Coordinates of C-alpha atoms in Angstrom, one line a residue:
Chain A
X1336 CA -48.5 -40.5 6.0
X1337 CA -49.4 -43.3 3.7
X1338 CA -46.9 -45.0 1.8
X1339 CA -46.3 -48.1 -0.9
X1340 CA -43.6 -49.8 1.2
X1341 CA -42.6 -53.0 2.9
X1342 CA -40.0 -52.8 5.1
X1343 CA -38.8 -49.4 5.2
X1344 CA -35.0 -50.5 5.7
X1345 CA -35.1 -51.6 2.1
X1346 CA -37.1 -48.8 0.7
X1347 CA -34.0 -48.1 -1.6
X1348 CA -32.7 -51.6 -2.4
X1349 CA -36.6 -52.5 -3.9
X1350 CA -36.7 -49.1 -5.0
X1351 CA -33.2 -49.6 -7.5
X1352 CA -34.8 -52.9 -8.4
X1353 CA -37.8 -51.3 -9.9
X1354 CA -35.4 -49.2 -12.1
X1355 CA -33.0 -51.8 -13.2
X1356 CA -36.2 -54.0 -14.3
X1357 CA -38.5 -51.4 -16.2
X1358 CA -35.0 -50.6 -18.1
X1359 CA -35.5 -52.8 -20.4
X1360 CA -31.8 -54.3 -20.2
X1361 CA -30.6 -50.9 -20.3
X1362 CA -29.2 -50.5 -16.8
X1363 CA -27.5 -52.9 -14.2
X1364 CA -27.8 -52.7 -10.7
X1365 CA -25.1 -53.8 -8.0
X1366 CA -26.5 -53.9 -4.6
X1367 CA -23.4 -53.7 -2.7
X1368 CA -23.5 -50.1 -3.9
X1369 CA -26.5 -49.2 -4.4
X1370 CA -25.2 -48.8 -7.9
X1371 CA -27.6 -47.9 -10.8
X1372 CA -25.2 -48.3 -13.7
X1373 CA -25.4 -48.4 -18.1
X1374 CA -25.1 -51.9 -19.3
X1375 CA -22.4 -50.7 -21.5
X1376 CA -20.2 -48.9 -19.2
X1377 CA -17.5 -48.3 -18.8
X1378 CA -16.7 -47.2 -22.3
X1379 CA -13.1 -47.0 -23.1
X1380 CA -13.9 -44.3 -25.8
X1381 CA -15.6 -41.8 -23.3
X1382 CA -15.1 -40.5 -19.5
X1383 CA -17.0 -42.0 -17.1
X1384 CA -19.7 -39.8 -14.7
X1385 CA -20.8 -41.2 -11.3
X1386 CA -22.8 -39.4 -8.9
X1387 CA -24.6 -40.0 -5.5
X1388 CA -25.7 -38.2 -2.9
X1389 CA -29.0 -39.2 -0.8
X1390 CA -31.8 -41.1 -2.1
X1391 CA -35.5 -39.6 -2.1
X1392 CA -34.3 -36.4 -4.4
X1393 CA -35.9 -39.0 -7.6
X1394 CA -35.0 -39.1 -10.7
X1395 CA -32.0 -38.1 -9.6
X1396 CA -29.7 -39.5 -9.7
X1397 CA -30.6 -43.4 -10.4
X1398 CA -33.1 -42.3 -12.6
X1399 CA -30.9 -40.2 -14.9
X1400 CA -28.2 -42.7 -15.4
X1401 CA -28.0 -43.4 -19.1
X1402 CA -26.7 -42.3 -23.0
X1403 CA -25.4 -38.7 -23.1
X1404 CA -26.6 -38.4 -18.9
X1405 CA -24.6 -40.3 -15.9
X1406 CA -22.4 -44.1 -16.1
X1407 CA -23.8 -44.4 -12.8
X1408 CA -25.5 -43.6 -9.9
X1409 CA -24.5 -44.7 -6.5
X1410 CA -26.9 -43.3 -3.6
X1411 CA -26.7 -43.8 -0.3
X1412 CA -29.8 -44.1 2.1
X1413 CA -32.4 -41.8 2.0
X1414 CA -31.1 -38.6 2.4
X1415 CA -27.8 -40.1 3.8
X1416 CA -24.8 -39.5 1.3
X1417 CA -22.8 -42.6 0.0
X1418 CA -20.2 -44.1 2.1
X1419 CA -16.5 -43.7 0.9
X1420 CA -16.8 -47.5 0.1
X1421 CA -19.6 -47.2 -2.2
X1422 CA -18.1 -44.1 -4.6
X1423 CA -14.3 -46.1 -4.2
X1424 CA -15.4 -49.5 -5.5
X1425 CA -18.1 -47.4 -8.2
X1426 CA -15.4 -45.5 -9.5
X1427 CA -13.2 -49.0 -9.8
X1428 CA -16.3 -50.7 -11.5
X1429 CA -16.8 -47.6 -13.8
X1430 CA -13.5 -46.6 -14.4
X1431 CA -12.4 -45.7 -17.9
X1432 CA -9.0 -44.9 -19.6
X1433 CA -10.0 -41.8 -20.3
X1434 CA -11.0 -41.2 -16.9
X1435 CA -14.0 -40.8 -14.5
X1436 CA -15.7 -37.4 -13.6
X1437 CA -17.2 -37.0 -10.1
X1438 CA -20.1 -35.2 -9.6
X1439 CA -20.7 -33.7 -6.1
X1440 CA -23.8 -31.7 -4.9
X1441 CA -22.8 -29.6 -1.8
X1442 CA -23.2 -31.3 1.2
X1443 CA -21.1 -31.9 4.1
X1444 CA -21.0 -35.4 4.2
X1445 CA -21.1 -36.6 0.6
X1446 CA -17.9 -33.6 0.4
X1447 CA -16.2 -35.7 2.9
X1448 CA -17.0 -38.9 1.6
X1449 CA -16.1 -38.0 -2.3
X1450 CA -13.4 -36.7 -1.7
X1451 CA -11.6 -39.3 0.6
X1452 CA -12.9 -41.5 -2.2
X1453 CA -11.1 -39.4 -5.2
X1454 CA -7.7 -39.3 -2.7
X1455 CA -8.1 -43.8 -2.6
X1456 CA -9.0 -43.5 -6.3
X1457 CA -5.7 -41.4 -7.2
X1458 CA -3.7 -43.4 -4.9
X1459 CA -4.4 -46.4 -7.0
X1460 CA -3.5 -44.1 -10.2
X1461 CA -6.9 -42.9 -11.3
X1462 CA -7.3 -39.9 -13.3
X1463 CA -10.5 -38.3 -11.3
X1464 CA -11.9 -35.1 -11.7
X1465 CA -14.3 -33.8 -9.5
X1466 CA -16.9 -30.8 -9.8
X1467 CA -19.1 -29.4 -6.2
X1468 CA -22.7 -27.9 -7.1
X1469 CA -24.1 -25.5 -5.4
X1470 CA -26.8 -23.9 -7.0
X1471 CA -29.1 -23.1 -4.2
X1472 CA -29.1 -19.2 -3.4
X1473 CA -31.4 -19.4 -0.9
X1474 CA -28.9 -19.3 2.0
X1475 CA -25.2 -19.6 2.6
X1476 CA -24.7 -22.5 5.1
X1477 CA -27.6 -25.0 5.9
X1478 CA -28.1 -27.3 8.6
X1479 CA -26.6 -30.0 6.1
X1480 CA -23.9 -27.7 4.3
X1481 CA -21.0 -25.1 4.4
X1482 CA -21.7 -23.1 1.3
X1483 CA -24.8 -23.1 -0.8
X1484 CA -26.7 -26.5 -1.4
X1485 CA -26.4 -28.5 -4.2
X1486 CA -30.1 -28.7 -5.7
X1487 CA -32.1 -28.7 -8.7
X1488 CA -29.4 -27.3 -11.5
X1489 CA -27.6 -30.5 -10.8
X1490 CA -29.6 -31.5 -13.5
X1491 CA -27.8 -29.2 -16.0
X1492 CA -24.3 -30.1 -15.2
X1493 CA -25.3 -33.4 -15.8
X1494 CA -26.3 -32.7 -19.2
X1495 CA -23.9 -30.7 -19.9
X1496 CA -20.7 -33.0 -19.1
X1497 CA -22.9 -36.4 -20.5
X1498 CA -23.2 -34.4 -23.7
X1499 CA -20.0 -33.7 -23.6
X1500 CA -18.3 -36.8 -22.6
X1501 CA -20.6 -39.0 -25.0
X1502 CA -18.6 -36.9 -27.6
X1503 CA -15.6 -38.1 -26.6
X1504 CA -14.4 -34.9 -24.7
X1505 CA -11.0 -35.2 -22.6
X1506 CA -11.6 -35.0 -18.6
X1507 CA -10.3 -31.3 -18.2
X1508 CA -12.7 -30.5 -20.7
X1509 CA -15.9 -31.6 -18.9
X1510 CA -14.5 -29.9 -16.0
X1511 CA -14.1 -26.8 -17.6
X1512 CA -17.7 -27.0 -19.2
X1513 CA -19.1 -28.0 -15.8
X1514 CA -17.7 -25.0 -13.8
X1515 CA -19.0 -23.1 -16.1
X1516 CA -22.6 -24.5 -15.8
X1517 CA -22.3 -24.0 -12.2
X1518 CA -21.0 -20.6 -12.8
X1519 CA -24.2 -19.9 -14.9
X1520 CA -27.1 -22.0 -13.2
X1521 CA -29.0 -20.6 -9.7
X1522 CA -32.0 -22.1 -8.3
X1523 CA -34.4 -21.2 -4.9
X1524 CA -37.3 -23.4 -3.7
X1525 CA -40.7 -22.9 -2.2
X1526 CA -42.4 -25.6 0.2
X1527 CA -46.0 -25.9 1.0
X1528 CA -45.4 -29.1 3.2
X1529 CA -43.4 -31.3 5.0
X1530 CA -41.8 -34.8 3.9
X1531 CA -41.9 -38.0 5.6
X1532 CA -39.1 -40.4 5.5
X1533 CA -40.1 -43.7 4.9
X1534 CA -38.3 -45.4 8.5
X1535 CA -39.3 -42.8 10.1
X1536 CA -43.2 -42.7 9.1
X1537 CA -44.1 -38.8 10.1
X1538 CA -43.4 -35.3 9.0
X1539 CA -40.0 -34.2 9.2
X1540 CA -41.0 -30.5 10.6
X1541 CA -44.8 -29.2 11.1
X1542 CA -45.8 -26.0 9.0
X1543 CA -48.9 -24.6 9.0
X1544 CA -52.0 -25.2 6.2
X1545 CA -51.6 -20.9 5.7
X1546 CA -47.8 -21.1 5.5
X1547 CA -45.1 -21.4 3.4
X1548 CA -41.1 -22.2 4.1
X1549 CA -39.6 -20.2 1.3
X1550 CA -35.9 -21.4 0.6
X1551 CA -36.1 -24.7 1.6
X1552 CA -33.9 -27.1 1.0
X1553 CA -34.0 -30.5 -0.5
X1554 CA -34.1 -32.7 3.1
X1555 CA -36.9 -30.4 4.6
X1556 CA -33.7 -28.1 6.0
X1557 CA -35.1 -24.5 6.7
X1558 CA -34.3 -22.0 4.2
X1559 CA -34.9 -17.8 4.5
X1560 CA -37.9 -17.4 6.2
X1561 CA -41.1 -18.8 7.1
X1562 CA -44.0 -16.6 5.8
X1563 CA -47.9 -16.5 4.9
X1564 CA -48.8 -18.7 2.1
X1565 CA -48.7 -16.7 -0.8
X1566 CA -50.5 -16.5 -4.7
X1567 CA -48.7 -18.1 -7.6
X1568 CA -48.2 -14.7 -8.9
X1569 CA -46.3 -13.6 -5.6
X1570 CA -44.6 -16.5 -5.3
X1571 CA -42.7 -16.7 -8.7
X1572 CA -41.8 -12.6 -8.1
X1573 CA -40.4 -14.1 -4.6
X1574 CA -38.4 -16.7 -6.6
X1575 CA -36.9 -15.3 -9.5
X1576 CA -36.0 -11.9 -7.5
X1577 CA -33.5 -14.4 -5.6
X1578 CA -32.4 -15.6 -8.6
X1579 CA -32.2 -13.3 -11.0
X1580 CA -31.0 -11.1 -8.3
X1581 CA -28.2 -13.7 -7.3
X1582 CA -26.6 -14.1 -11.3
X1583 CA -26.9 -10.7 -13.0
X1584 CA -29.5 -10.9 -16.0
X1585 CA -30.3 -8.6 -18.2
X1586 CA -32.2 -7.8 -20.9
X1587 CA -31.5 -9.4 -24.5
X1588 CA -29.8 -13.4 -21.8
X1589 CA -30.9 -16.2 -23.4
X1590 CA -31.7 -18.9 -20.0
X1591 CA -32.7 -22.3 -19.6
X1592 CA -35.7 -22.0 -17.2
X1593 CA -36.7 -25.0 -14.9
X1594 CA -39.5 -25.1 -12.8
X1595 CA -38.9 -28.6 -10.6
X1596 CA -41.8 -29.6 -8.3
X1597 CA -40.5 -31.3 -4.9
X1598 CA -42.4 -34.8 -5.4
X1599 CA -45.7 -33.4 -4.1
X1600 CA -47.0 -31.0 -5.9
X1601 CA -49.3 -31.8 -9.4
X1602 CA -48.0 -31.3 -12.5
X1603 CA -50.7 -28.9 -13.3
X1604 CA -49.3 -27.0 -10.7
X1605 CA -46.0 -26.8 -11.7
X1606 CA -46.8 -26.0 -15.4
X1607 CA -49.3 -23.0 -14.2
X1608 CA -45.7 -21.4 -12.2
X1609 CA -43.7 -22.1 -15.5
X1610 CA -46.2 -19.8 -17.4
X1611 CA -45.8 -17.2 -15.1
X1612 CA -42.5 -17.0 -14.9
X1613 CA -41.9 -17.4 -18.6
X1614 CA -43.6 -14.3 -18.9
X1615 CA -42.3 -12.7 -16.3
X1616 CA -39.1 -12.9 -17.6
X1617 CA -40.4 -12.1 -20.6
X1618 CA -41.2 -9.0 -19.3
X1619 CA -37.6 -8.1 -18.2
X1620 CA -36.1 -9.1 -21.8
X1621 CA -34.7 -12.0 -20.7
X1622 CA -35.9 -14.9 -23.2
X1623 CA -36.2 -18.7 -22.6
X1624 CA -34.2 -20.7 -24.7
X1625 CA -35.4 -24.2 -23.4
X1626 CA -38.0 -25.1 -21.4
X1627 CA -38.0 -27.9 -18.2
X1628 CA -41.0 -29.0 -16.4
X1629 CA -41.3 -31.7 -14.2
X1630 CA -39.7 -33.4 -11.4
X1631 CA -35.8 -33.7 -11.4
X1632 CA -34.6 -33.5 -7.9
X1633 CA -37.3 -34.0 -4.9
X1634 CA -37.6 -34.1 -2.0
X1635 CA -39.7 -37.0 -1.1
X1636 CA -43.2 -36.4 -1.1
X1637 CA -43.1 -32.7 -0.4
X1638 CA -45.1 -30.2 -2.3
X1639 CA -43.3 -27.5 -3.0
X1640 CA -41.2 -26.1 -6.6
X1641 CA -38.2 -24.8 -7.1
X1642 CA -37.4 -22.5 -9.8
X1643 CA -34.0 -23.0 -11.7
X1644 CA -32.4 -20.3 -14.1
X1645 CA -29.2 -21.5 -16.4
X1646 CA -27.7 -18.6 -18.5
X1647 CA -27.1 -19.9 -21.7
X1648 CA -24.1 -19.4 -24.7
X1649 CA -23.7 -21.5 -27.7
X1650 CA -21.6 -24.0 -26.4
X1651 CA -24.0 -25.1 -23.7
X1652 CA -27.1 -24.2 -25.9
X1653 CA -25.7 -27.4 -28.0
X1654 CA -25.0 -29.0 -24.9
X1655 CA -27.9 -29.1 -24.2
X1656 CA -29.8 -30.0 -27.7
X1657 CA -27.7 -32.9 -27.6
X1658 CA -29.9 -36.2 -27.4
X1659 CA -30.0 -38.4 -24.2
X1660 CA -31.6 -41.4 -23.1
X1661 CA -32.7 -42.2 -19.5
X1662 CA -35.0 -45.5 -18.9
X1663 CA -37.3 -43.1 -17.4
X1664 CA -39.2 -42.2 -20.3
X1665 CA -43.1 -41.7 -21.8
X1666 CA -43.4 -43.1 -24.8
Chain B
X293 CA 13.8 -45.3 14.5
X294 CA 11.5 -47.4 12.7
X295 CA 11.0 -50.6 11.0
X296 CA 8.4 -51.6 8.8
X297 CA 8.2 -55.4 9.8
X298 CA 8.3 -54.6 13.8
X299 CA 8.4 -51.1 14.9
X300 CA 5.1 -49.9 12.6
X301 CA 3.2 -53.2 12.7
X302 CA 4.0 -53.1 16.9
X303 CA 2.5 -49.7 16.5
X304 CA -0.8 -50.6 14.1
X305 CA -1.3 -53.7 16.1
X306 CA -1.2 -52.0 19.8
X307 CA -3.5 -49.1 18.2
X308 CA -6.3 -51.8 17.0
X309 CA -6.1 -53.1 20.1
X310 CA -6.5 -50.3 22.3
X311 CA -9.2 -49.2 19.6
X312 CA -11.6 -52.8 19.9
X313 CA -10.7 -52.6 24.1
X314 CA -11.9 -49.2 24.6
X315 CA -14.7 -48.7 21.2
X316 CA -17.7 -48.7 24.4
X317 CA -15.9 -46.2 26.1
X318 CA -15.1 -43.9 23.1
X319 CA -18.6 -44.0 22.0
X320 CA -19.7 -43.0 25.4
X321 CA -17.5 -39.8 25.6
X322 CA -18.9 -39.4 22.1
X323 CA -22.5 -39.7 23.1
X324 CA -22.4 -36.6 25.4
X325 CA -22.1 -33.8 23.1
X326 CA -21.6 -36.0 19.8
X327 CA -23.4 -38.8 18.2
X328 CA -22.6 -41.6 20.5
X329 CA -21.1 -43.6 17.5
X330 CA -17.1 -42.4 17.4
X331 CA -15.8 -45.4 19.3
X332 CA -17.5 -48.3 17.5
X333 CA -17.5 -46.9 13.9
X334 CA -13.8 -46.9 14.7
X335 CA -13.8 -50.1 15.9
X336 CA -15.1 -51.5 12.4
X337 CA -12.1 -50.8 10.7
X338 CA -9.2 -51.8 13.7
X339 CA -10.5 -54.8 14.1
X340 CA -10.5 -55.8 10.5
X341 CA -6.3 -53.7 10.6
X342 CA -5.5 -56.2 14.1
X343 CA -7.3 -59.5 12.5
X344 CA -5.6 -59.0 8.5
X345 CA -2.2 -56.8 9.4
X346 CA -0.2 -59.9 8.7
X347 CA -1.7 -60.4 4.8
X348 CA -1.3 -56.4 4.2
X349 CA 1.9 -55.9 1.6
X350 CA 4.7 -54.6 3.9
X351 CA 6.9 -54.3 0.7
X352 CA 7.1 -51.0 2.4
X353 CA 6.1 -48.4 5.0
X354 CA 3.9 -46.7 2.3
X355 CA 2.6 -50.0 1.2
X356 CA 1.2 -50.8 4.6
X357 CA -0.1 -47.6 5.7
X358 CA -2.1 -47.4 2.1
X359 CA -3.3 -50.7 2.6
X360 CA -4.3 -49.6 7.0
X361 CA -5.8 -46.0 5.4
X362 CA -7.8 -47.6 2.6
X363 CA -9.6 -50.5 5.4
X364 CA -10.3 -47.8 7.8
X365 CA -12.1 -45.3 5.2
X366 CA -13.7 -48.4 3.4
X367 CA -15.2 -49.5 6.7
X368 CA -15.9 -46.9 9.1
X369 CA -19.2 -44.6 8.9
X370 CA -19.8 -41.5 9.6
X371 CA -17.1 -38.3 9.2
X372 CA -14.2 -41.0 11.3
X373 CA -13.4 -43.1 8.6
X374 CA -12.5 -40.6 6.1
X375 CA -10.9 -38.5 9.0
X376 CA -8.3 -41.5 10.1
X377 CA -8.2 -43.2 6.8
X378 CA -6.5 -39.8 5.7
X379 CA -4.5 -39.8 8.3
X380 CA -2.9 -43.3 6.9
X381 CA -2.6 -42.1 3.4
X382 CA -1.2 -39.0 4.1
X383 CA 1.7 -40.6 6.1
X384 CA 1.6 -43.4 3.6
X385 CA 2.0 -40.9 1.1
X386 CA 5.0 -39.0 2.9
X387 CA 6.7 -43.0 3.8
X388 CA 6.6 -43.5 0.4
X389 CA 9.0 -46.7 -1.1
X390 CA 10.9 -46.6 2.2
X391 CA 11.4 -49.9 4.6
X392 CA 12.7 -48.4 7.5
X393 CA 12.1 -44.7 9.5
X394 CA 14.7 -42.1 10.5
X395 CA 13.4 -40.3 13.4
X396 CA 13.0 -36.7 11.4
X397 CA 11.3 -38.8 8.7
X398 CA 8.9 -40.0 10.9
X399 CA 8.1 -36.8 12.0
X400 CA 7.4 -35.8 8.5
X401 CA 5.1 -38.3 8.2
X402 CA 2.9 -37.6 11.1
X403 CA 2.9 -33.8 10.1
X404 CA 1.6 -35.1 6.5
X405 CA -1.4 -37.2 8.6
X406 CA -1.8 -33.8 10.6
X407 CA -1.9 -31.9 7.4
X408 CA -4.7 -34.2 6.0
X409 CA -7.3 -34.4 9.2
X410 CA -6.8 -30.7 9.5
X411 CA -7.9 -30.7 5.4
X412 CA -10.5 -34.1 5.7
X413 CA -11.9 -32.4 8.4
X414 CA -11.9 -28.6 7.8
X415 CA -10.5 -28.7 11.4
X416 CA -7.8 -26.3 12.9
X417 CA -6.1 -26.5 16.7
X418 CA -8.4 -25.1 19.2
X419 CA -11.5 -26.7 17.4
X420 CA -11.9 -29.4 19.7
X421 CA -10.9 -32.4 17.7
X422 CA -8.1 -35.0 17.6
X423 CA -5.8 -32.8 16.5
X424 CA -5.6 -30.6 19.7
X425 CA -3.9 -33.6 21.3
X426 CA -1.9 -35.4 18.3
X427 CA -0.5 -32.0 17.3
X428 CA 1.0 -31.4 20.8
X429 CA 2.3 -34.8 21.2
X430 CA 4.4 -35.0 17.8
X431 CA 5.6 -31.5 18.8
X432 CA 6.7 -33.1 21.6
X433 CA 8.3 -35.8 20.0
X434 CA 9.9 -33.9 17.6
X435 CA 12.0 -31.6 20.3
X436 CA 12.7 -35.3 21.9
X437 CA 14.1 -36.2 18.9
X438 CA 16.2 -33.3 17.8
X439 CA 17.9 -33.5 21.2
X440 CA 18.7 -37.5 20.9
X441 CA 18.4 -40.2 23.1
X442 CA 20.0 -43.4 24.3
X443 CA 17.3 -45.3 25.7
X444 CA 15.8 -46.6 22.0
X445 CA 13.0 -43.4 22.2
X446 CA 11.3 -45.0 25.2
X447 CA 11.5 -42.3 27.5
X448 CA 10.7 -39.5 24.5
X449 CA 7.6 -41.9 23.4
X450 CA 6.0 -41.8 26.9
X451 CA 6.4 -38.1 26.9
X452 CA 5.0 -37.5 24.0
X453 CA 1.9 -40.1 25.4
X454 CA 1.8 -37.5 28.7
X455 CA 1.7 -34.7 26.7
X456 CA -1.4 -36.3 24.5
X457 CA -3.2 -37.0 27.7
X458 CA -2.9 -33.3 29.4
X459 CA -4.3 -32.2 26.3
X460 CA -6.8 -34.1 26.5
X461 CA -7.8 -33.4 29.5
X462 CA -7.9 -29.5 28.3
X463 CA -9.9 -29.8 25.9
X464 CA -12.8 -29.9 28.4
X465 CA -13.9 -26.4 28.9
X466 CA -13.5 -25.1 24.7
X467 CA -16.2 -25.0 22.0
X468 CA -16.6 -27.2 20.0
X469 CA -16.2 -25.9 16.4
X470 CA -16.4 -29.3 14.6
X471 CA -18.4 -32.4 13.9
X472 CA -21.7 -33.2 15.6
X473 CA -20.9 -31.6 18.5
X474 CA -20.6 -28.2 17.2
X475 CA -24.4 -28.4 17.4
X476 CA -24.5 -28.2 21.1
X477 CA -23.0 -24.8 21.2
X478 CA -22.0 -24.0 24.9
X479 CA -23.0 -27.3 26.0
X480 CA -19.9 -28.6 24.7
X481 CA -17.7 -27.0 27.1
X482 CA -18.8 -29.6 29.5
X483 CA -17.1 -32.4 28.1
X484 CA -13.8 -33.8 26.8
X485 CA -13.3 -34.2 23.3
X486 CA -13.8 -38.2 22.5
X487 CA -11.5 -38.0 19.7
X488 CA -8.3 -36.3 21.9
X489 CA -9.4 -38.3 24.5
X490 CA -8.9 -41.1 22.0
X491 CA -5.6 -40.3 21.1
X492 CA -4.1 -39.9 24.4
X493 CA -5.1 -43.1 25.4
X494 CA -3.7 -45.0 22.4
X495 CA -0.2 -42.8 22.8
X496 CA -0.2 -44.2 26.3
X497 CA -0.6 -48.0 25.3
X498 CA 1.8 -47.7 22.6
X499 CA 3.9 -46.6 24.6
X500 CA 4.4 -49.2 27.1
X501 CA 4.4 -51.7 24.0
X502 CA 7.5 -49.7 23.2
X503 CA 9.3 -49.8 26.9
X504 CA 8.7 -53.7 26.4
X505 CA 9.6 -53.8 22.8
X506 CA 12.8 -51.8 23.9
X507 CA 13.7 -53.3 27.3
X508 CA 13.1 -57.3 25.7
X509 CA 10.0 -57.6 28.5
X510 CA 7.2 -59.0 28.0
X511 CA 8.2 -61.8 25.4

């Protein structure tokens, strides 16, 4: 597999130097860390929102750090959650009166290591919240997890709680809305290939050119089953019967629909399963209040979507509307 | 029982030291149905607790454990350093402002360093991990302790050291339920748990730093 790199050892340190430098001033970067950060945190007036879990799931999370999104990002290696140091000394950096809000996607070790992190932080009288993710209803424990992963609807809680907190809302408040994002938000992924980690150069599992892994996960972990590629039309019924299945829809919801490609699949691509599915749901009564296309948490190079539902009530409909800056922008 | 200027630093320091000694031999334990990287991910953070235990604040027993916990998490990798660096903020926790250790209060603070590997590490007893020899050990301790003893502990230490390395010893032969080797499945039965193993080892040099610390040898 071909890749822009040098050494592969600092695939992430060059790769947070890109961001901090097309950002225009907007973002700082702390290499100790691996901390993507806003120029202007902390801010006394609001609660600070760190995340970090592996890299190679870009744009998130050093891509979404910014107004209304996260204070900062703090990644470990590819796919390799943070150490405790990193999330201690970000949440020291970070810190704001008013507190700081960790964000957690469901994996055993960035659990472990957020959570010792958020005992040191408390011990040195932080006010910390925390909130786990786990959006993923593809299966219940993964090579990587106990529980369900932590994947695309990340994005949502982010949004959510950056909204939320830009308005000045209290800590237990952006908890509260958070839960009840991940109360509301399920998600289920379909691969057509492999990734390849940049130090290690090849495929991380071989899968035929007339299959499909449907469930995946975001590190190339296996999901449900392994089947016979599939149309587009078979493959969206496959995905939003897990879904909708999972959170109880019906007819008359309002949703946020995502459909998130995995870093290698076209745009095209993804837009063509957004159609379907729009009208698929459609069909069940179940209309789309806001639409997201693109890439928001991949896995490398891997083509591949996932499909994202978020049920939707006034108070995160506004959430949502809310404006937000990221440096990763297109015009 | 306890004093923060001798008895815990005499106990920190012989633990870092046993800790550097052994790391090759921890790792190697490790490598067979773990990772291979137990004994020198641990040996990150001792050394730094052997080298700097002097500068820590020893205002108090809390103080110093904190300031041990929050080293040990900061540098070890891997699920160990949030495992042990819990284990010295729990107890630092349950020390609190005191300077100096009743024998029942020390128990309570090893139970509260129980209390948080079992939670850090979603670990119970029979799992296979450090706790199946630490838990039997303080046990032991604690029924040396509730009888009393004239000999300044020494005998009721190495006890509790014996009981740590029997345990050990029996964890070979059970599944492992935790950690990287719970990936081997039934291949784990072959091996002793590095982490018990571990902690057997260090009871037994702390306590002969005790006899000596006790019976004025060794000075």
């Amino acid at each position: 597999m071909k890749k822009f790199v040098n050494d592969p050892r600092q695939f992430v340190p060059e790769m947070l130097t890109g961001i901090q430098l097309a950002s225009g001033g907007a973002l700082d970067y702390d290499p100790r860390y691996n901390l993507i950060y806003r120029a202007d945190a902390p801010n006394d007036n609001k609660v600070s929102i760190i995340q970090g879990s592996g890299s190679g799931h870009e744009p998130a999370h050093t891509m979404i750090v910014g107004k209304g999104m996260l204070d900062g990002a703090c990644p470990g290696d590819v796919f390799a959650g943070p150490p405790v140091e990193f999330v201690y000394e970000t949440s020291k950096l970070l810190y704001s009166p008013k507190g700081i809000l960790h964000l957690v996607n469901n994996y055993t070790g960035d659990r472990t290591a957020w959570e010792m992190a958020k005992e040191m932080c408390e011990a040195d009288g932080m006010k910390v919240g925390a909130l786990l993710v786990d959006d993923d209803v593809a299966v219940k424990d993964s090579t990587w997890t106990v529980g369900r992963r932590g994947v695309a609807g990340n994005f949502f809680v982010i949004k959510a709680t950056g909204a939320a907190s830009e308005n000045g809302a209290e800590l237990e408040e952006l908890v509260r809305i958070g839960e009840k994002v991940i109360a509301s938000v399920r998600s289920m992924g379909i691969a057509l290939t492999s990734c390849t980690p940049p130090e290690r150069g090849t495929p991380l599992f071989e899968i035929g050119d007339d299959e499909m892994e449907v469930g995946i996960g975001i590190h190339g972990e296996p999901g449900r089953e392994r089947v016979k590629l599939a149309s587009a039309d078979e493959i969206v019924d496959i995905l939003l019967d897990a879904v909708v299945g999972d959170l109880p829809y019906s007819s008359g919801d309002e949703v946020a629909l995502m459909i998130n490609g995995l870093g290698g699949t076209p745009i095209s691509e993804q837009y063509l399963l957004y159609g379907i599915a729009h009208r698929k749901l459609a069909d069940q009564g179940i209309s789309v209040f806001r639409s997201y296309v693109g890439e928001y948490c991949t896995s490398l190079d891997m083509a591949g979507a996932s499909l994202t539902l978020l049920k939707v009530d006034d108070e995160l409909k506004e959430l949502l509307l809310a404006p937000a800056e990221v440096s990763n922008r297109i015009f | 029982m306890t004093d923060t200027n001798d008895d815990v630093d005499l106990v920190l320091r012989t633990m870092a030291r046993t800790i550097v000694d052994n790391a090759e031999e921890f790792a190697q334990l490790d490598a067979v149905a773990g990772d291979g990287d137990f004994g020198f991910s641990l040996r990150n953070g001792f050394e730094v607790v052997g080298t700097d235990l002097d500068s820590f604040d020893h205002t108090s027993v809390g103080a110093l454990l904190k300031k041990v916990g929050f080293v040990i998490a900061g540098k070890v990798g891997g699920v160990s350093g949030p495992i042990w660096g819990t284990a010295f903020m729990r107890a630092a926790a349950a020390a609190g402002e005191r300077t100096s250790l009743t024998g029942p209060e020390l128990i309570e603070v090893l139970r509260a360093s129980i209390t948080g590997i079992s939670q850090r590490g979603q670990a119970e007893l029979g799992d296979k991990t450090l706790l199946d020899a630490l838990v039997p050990a303080v046990d032991s301790l604690e029924a040396s302790i509730a009888e009393g003893f004239d000999d300044g502990g020494v005998a009721a230490v190495q006890k509790a050291a014996d009981v740590a390395v029997s345990a050990a010893e029996a964890t070979l032969g059970m599944l492992a339920k935790r950690g990287r080797a719970a990936y081997t499945g039934e291949r784990s039965r072959a091996s002793v748990d590095a982490g018990a193993t571990a902690i057997g080892v260090i009871l037994q040099d702390i306590s002969a730093a005790w006899r000596d610390s006790r019976q004025g040898a060794g000075q």
